[in-house]
Short mmCIF file of C-alpha atoms and ligand atoms in Angstrom, two decimals:
data_model
loop_
_atom_site.label_atom_id
_atom_site.label_comp_id
_atom_site.label_asym_id
_atom_site.label_seq_id
_atom_site.Cartn_x
_atom_site.Cartn_y
_atom_site.Cartn_z
CA MET M 1 9.69 -4.34 8.28
CA TYR M 2 7.29 -5.93 10.45
CA GLY M 3 5.65 -9.15 9.77
CA LEU M 4 2.20 -6.98 10.81
CA VAL M 5 2.95 -5.60 6.91
CA ASN M 6 3.29 -8.63 5.05
CA ARG M 7 0.21 -9.82 6.92
CA ALA M 8 -1.65 -6.89 5.91
CA ILE M 9 -0.66 -7.86 2.34
CA GLN M 10 -1.91 -11.24 2.70
CA GLN M 11 -5.03 -10.43 4.05
CA MET M 12 -5.83 -7.56 1.30
CA VAL M 13 -5.15 -10.41 -1.50
CA THR M 14 -7.05 -12.84 -0.11
CA THR M 15 -9.94 -11.11 0.60
CA HIS M 16 -9.99 -9.53 -2.78
CA HIS M 17 -8.70 -11.89 -4.71
CA GLY M 18 -8.65 -15.34 -2.82
CA GLU M 19 -6.66 -17.68 -1.52
CA GLU M 20 -5.15 -19.45 -4.85
CA ALA M 21 -4.06 -15.90 -5.84
CA TRP M 22 -2.43 -15.46 -2.68
CA GLN M 23 -0.49 -18.68 -3.07
CA ARG M 24 0.56 -17.98 -6.61
CA ILE M 25 1.82 -14.51 -5.37
CA LYS M 26 3.64 -15.98 -2.59
CA ASP M 27 5.22 -18.60 -5.09
CA ARG M 28 5.91 -16.04 -7.67
CA ALA M 29 7.88 -14.07 -4.90
CA ASP M 30 9.97 -17.21 -3.74
CA LEU M 31 8.54 -17.21 -0.28
CA GLN M 32 7.01 -20.50 -0.71
CA ASP M 33 9.05 -21.69 2.18
CA ILE M 34 7.08 -19.33 4.73
CA ASP M 35 4.03 -20.70 5.98
CA PHE M 36 2.99 -17.74 7.63
CA PHE M 37 4.47 -14.32 8.85
CA SER M 38 4.66 -13.62 12.36
CA THR M 39 3.09 -9.98 13.41
CA TYR M 40 6.01 -9.04 15.61
CA GLN M 41 8.83 -10.54 13.92
CA ALA M 42 11.01 -7.92 11.62
CA TYR M 43 11.69 -9.27 7.95
CA PRO M 44 13.55 -7.91 5.57
CA ASP M 45 12.10 -5.11 3.26
CA ASP M 46 13.03 -7.17 0.64
CA VAL M 47 10.08 -9.71 1.41
CA THR M 48 7.61 -7.01 1.12
CA HIS M 49 8.80 -5.59 -2.11
CA ARG M 50 9.01 -8.87 -3.99
CA LEU M 51 5.19 -9.53 -2.81
CA VAL M 52 4.29 -6.13 -4.22
CA ALA M 53 6.07 -7.18 -7.57
CA ALA M 54 4.54 -10.22 -7.75
CA ALA M 55 0.89 -9.07 -6.91
CA THR M 56 1.49 -6.71 -9.66
CA GLU M 57 2.12 -9.60 -12.16
CA GLU M 58 -0.40 -11.80 -11.00
CA LEU M 59 -3.30 -9.07 -10.56
CA GLY M 60 -2.22 -7.23 -13.57
CA LEU M 61 -2.19 -4.04 -11.93
CA THR M 62 0.77 -1.57 -11.37
CA ASP M 63 3.08 -0.83 -8.84
CA ASP M 64 1.45 2.46 -7.86
CA GLN M 65 -2.16 0.60 -7.83
CA ILE M 66 -0.90 -1.95 -5.66
CA MET M 67 0.79 0.39 -3.00
CA GLN M 68 -1.93 3.01 -3.06
CA ALA M 69 -4.78 0.09 -2.20
CA PHE M 70 -2.72 -1.00 0.42
CA GLY M 71 -1.94 2.46 2.13
CA GLU M 72 -5.79 2.50 2.27
CA TYR M 73 -6.21 -0.89 3.57
CA TRP M 74 -3.66 -0.42 6.03
CA ILE M 75 -5.88 2.19 7.98
CA THR M 76 -8.78 -0.37 8.60
CA TYR M 77 -6.52 -3.37 9.26
CA THR M 78 -4.46 -1.99 11.83
CA ALA M 79 -7.50 -0.56 13.37
CA SER M 80 -9.00 -4.22 13.38
CA GLU M 81 -5.96 -5.85 14.25
CA GLY M 82 -5.49 -4.23 17.96
CA TYR M 83 -4.30 -0.89 16.96
CA GLU M 84 -7.86 1.06 17.15
CA GLN M 85 -6.70 2.75 20.02
CA LEU M 86 -3.48 3.61 18.80
CA LEU M 87 -4.98 5.53 16.09
CA GLU M 88 -7.47 7.02 18.34
CA SER M 89 -5.23 8.81 20.34
CA THR M 90 -3.26 10.34 17.27
CA GLY M 91 -6.31 12.22 16.66
CA GLU M 92 -10.06 13.09 16.01
CA THR M 93 -9.88 15.00 12.73
CA LEU M 94 -7.91 14.33 9.88
CA PRO M 95 -5.65 17.38 10.29
CA GLU M 96 -5.12 16.79 13.83
CA PHE M 97 -4.08 13.04 12.85
CA LEU M 98 -1.51 14.51 10.19
CA ASP M 99 0.00 16.66 12.78
CA HIS M 100 0.67 13.93 15.29
CA LEU M 101 1.84 11.15 12.91
CA ASP M 102 5.59 11.37 14.17
CA ASN M 103 4.09 10.68 17.67
CA LEU M 104 2.17 7.87 16.55
CA HIS M 105 5.33 5.94 15.42
CA ALA M 106 7.43 7.32 18.78
CA ARG M 107 4.70 5.46 20.71
CA ALA M 108 4.63 2.41 18.74
CA ALA M 109 8.30 2.25 18.69
CA VAL M 110 8.43 2.10 22.34
CA THR M 111 7.05 -1.55 22.39
CA PHE M 112 8.21 -2.61 18.82
CA PRO M 113 12.16 -1.30 18.73
CA ASP M 114 13.21 -2.69 15.17
CA LEU M 115 10.31 -0.25 13.69
CA GLN M 116 12.06 2.27 11.42
CA PRO M 117 9.25 5.07 11.50
CA PRO M 118 9.01 7.53 8.62
CA SER M 119 8.81 10.97 9.80
CA PHE M 120 6.27 13.59 8.59
CA ARG M 121 5.73 17.29 8.87
CA CYS M 122 2.14 18.77 7.84
CA GLU M 123 1.78 22.50 6.84
CA HIS M 124 -1.79 23.69 7.14
CA SER M 125 -3.12 26.50 4.90
CA ALA M 126 -5.57 28.94 5.41
CA ASP M 127 -7.82 27.27 2.36
CA ALA M 128 -8.33 23.93 3.91
CA SER M 129 -5.62 22.67 2.04
CA MET M 130 -2.53 21.06 3.63
CA GLN M 131 1.13 20.03 2.77
CA LEU M 132 2.60 16.72 3.91
CA GLU M 133 6.10 16.13 3.83
CA TYR M 134 7.39 12.57 3.97
CA ARG M 135 10.71 11.57 4.77
CA SER M 136 11.74 7.63 5.27
CA LYS M 137 14.97 5.45 5.34
CA ARG M 138 12.81 3.20 2.66
CA ARG M 139 12.72 4.09 -0.85
CA GLY M 140 9.72 3.65 -3.42
CA LEU M 141 6.98 3.66 -0.77
CA ALA M 142 5.46 7.15 -1.52
CA PRO M 143 2.41 5.73 -3.43
CA MET M 144 1.60 3.83 -0.17
CA VAL M 145 1.36 7.41 1.46
CA THR M 146 -1.37 8.81 -1.01
CA GLY M 147 -3.18 5.49 -0.22
CA LEU M 148 -3.03 6.13 3.59
CA LEU M 149 -4.05 9.49 3.00
CA HIS M 150 -7.20 8.27 1.24
CA GLY M 151 -7.58 5.74 4.05
CA LEU M 152 -7.60 8.18 6.67
CA GLY M 153 -10.00 10.82 4.51
CA LYS M 154 -12.38 7.39 4.98
CA ARG M 155 -11.63 6.84 8.34
CA PHE M 156 -12.66 10.46 9.35
CA HIS M 157 -15.53 10.83 6.80
CA THR M 158 -13.65 13.66 5.16
CA PRO M 159 -13.60 13.68 1.55
CA LEU M 160 -10.08 14.45 0.12
CA GLU M 161 -8.13 14.90 -2.90
CA VAL M 162 -4.62 13.87 -2.55
CA ASP M 163 -1.50 15.15 -5.40
CA GLN M 164 1.97 14.20 -4.95
CA ILE M 165 3.72 17.40 -5.87
CA ALA M 166 7.35 16.45 -5.08
CA PHE M 167 9.29 13.10 -5.68
CA ARG M 168 12.26 12.17 -4.09
CA ASP M 169 13.06 9.38 -7.00
CA ARG M 170 12.92 12.32 -9.37
CA GLY M 171 15.53 13.97 -7.65
CA ASP M 172 13.52 16.46 -5.08
CA ALA M 173 14.49 16.73 -1.77
CA THR M 174 11.40 15.06 -0.31
CA ASP M 175 8.11 13.48 -1.22
CA LEU M 176 5.52 16.19 -0.82
CA PHE M 177 1.74 15.50 -0.63
CA GLN M 178 -1.31 18.44 -1.18
CA VAL M 179 -4.10 17.27 0.57
CA ARG M 180 -7.29 19.28 0.12
CA LEU M 181 -10.28 18.34 2.09
CA CYS M 182 -13.55 19.08 0.09
CA PRO M 183 -16.04 20.98 2.28
CA ASP M 184 -19.61 19.03 2.60
CA SER M 185 -21.91 18.03 5.59
CA ASP M 186 -19.44 14.73 6.42
CA SER M 187 -16.73 16.88 7.15
CA VAL M 188 -18.50 18.80 9.67
CA ALA M 189 -20.12 15.57 11.37
CA ALA M 190 -15.91 14.85 11.77
CA LEU M 191 -15.26 18.26 14.05
CA PRO M 192 -15.35 17.86 17.66
CA ASP M 193 -19.07 18.16 19.51
CA ASP M 194 -18.62 21.98 20.13
CA GLY M 195 -18.23 22.83 16.42
CA THR M 196 -14.63 24.25 16.65
CA LYS M 197 -11.80 23.31 14.84
CA SER M 198 -8.92 21.84 16.48
CA GLU M 199 -5.40 23.34 15.36
F1 1DX H 201 -0.36 8.37 7.49
O1 1DX H 201 8.64 2.89 6.14
C1 1DX H 201 -1.28 6.81 9.01
O2 1DX H 201 8.30 -2.19 10.54
C2 1DX H 201 -0.43 7.30 7.98
O3 1DX H 201 8.72 4.76 4.91
C3 1DX H 201 0.99 6.59 8.13
O4 1DX H 201 9.73 -0.53 10.17
C4 1DX H 201 -1.07 5.70 9.69
F2 1DX H 201 3.39 -5.36 15.82
C5 1DX H 201 2.27 -2.58 15.42
C6 1DX H 201 3.72 -3.63 14.66
C7 1DX H 201 4.21 -4.50 15.09
C8 1DX H 201 1.84 -1.53 15.09
F3 1DX H 201 5.20 -4.80 15.45
C9 1DX H 201 3.39 -1.19 13.36
F4 1DX H 201 4.50 -5.12 14.37
C10 1DX H 201 2.39 1.64 12.76
C11 1DX H 201 0.22 0.22 13.14
C12 1DX H 201 1.82 2.39 12.32
C13 1DX H 201 -0.40 1.35 12.71
C14 1DX H 201 6.39 1.94 9.57
C15 1DX H 201 4.75 -0.07 9.44
C16 1DX H 201 7.41 1.25 9.56
C17 1DX H 201 6.16 -0.83 9.98
C18 1DX H 201 5.92 3.00 6.11
C19 1DX H 201 4.47 2.79 5.59
C20 1DX H 201 6.33 3.40 5.10
C21 1DX H 201 2.51 4.55 8.85
C22 1DX H 201 3.85 1.80 6.61
C23 1DX H 201 2.51 3.69 7.89
C24 1DX H 201 -0.36 3.68 11.71
C25 1DX H 201 3.69 2.09 9.20
O5 1DX H 201 0.47 4.04 10.16
C26 1DX H 201 8.23 3.86 5.44
C27 1DX H 201 8.51 -1.14 10.02
C28 1DX H 201 2.42 -1.01 13.99
C29 1DX H 201 2.12 0.26 13.56
C30 1DX H 201 0.73 2.43 12.14
C31 1DX H 201 4.80 1.11 9.27
C32 1DX H 201 7.40 -0.32 9.90
C33 1DX H 201 1.23 5.28 8.80
C34 1DX H 201 0.12 5.13 9.61
N1 1DX H 201 3.72 2.44 7.88
C35 1DX H 201 3.90 -2.49 13.77
#
């Protein structure tokens, strides 16, 4: 994955646990020879997986906890690292954003040819719930998607609940997430000015 991902992990760890914790995690992942991650360099996925594994041991958190926290962090991190426009153009509301995730990755892939984008399909139900199907060449990143959805909920001031309801690593065909929007005044504020719901 692009170095941007490893940089985001580094930033999240140093912000919440300090520089020394990050150095210990980097050593434990056997990456002490890497001084810094370059945003635009594609690194083996193994590097990212080793960082996550080392972080679980160093911080005493589970794999799922780290990946969810990282997914949530990714939304604000990319917004602050030059991709706010990319996020903005993907949707003005959470449901719209989820419909256009493949579009977002297609646009990113134009500039970054080594991107291996996941693919998402969103189905909307009448009761303000959605089912999001996630497909990826990569294994084991589904917990990050739960975190990404919570991060998007914050971005759009749209309180939500997320449940993963199908698991590829348990033999299901895809990873599937149930997203329920919790109606309240905040979510009204996230609608366009004319108060209409865009698809
Ligand atoms: F719900 O692969 C909301 O390297 C979502 O299965 C999900 O293959 C937002 F400069 C620049 C660059 C760089 C911008 F080239 C990535 F470095 C991409 C910015 C997406 C914002 C995907 C990162 C593939 C790297 C992958 C989980 C799970 C997708 C990470 C989250 C918005 C992003 O992202 C999987 C790679 C960007 C860039 C976004 C991703 C690769 C996502 C989301 N993915 C690199």
